[in-house]
Coordinates of C-alpha atoms in Angstrom, one line a residue:
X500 CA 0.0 0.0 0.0
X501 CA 1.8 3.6 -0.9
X502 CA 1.3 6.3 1.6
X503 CA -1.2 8.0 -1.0
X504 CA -3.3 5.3 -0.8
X505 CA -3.0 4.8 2.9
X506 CA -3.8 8.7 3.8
X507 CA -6.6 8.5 1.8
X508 CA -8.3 5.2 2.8
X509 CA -7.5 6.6 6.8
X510 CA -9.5 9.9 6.0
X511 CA -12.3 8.4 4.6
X512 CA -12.5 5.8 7.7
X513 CA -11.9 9.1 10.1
X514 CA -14.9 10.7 8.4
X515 CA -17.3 8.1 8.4
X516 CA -15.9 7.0 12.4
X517 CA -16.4 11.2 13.2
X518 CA -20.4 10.7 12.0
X519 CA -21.0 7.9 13.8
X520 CA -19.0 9.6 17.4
X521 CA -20.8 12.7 16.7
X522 CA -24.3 12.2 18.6
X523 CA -22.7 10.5 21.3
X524 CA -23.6 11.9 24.6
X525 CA -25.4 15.3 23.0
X526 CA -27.9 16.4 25.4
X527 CA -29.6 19.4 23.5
X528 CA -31.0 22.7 25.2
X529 CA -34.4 21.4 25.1
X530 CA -33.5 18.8 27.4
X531 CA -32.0 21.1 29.6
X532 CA -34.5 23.1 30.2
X533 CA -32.6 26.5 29.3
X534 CA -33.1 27.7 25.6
X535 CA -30.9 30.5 25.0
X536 CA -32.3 32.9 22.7
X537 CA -31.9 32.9 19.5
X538 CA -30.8 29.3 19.0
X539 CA -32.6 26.3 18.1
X540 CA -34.0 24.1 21.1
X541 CA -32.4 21.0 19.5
X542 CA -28.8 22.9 19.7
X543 CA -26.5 21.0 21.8
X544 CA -25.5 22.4 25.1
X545 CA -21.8 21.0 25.4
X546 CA -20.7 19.3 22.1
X547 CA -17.2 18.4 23.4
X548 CA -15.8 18.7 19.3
X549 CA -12.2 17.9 20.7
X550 CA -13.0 15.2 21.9
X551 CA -14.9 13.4 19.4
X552 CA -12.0 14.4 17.4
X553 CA -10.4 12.1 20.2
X554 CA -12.4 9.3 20.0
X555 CA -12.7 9.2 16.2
X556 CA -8.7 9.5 15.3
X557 CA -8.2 6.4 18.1
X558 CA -11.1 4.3 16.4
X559 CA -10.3 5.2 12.7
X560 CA -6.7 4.4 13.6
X561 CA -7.8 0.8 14.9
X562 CA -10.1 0.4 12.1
X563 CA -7.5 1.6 9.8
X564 CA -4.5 -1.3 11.0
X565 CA -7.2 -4.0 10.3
X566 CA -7.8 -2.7 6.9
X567 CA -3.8 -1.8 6.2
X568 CA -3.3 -5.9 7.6
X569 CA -5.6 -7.2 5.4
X570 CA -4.8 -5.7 2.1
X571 CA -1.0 -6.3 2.8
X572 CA -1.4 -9.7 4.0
X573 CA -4.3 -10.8 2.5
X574 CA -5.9 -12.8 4.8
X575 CA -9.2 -13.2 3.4
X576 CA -8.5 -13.4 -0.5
X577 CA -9.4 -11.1 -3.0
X578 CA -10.8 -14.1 -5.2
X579 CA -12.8 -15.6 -2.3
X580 CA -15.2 -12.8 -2.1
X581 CA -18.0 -13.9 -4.4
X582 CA -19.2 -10.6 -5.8
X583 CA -15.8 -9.1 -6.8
X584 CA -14.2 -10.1 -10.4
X585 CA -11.1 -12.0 -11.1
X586 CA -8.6 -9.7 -9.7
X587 CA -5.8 -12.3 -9.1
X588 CA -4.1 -11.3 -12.4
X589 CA -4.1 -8.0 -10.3
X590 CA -3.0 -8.6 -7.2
X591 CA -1.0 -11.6 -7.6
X592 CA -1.0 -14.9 -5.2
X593 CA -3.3 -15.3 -3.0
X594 CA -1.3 -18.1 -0.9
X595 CA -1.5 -15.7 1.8
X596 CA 2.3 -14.2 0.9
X597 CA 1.7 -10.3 0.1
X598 CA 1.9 -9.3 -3.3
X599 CA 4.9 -7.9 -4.9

């Protein structure tokens, strides 16, 4: 995997990991019970942004080793997922040894 490819695959996990963290704990002002003027009643009162940034960098970076393991490695073949094409010709053996 080249570091252009690796970057890209870890900010896509981080984004999708960041929208799934982001209602976690929200209590809004509604629930509260003090509105502040001017502001929607669904607002959240303490969003904690940093960290849910946190959270979601630790998760995607988890997330992001499995994914880095398994196309290096190859674990689960290419060819043994059922809906992809051929791609051995691609990615060469799939004996488990990463390809070259």
């Amino acid at each position: 995997m080249t570091l252009t490819a690796g970057l890209a695959i870890y900010l896509v996990i981080w984004w999708t990991v960041l929208f799934a963290v982001l209602p976690w704990g929200i209590v809004s002002q509604h629930e509260e019970g003090a509105v502040t003027d001017g502001t929607d009643a669904s607002a959240p009162v303490r969003p904690r942004l940093l960290r849910k940034a946190l959270i979601t960098t630790i998760i995607a970076a988890v997330l992001w080793c499995v994914v880095a393991y398994i196309y290096t490695y190859q674990p689960i073949s290419f060819d043994s997922i059922p809906f992809l094409p051929e791609l051995h010709d691609w990615y060469g053996p799939t004996d488990g040894q990463p390809a070259n």
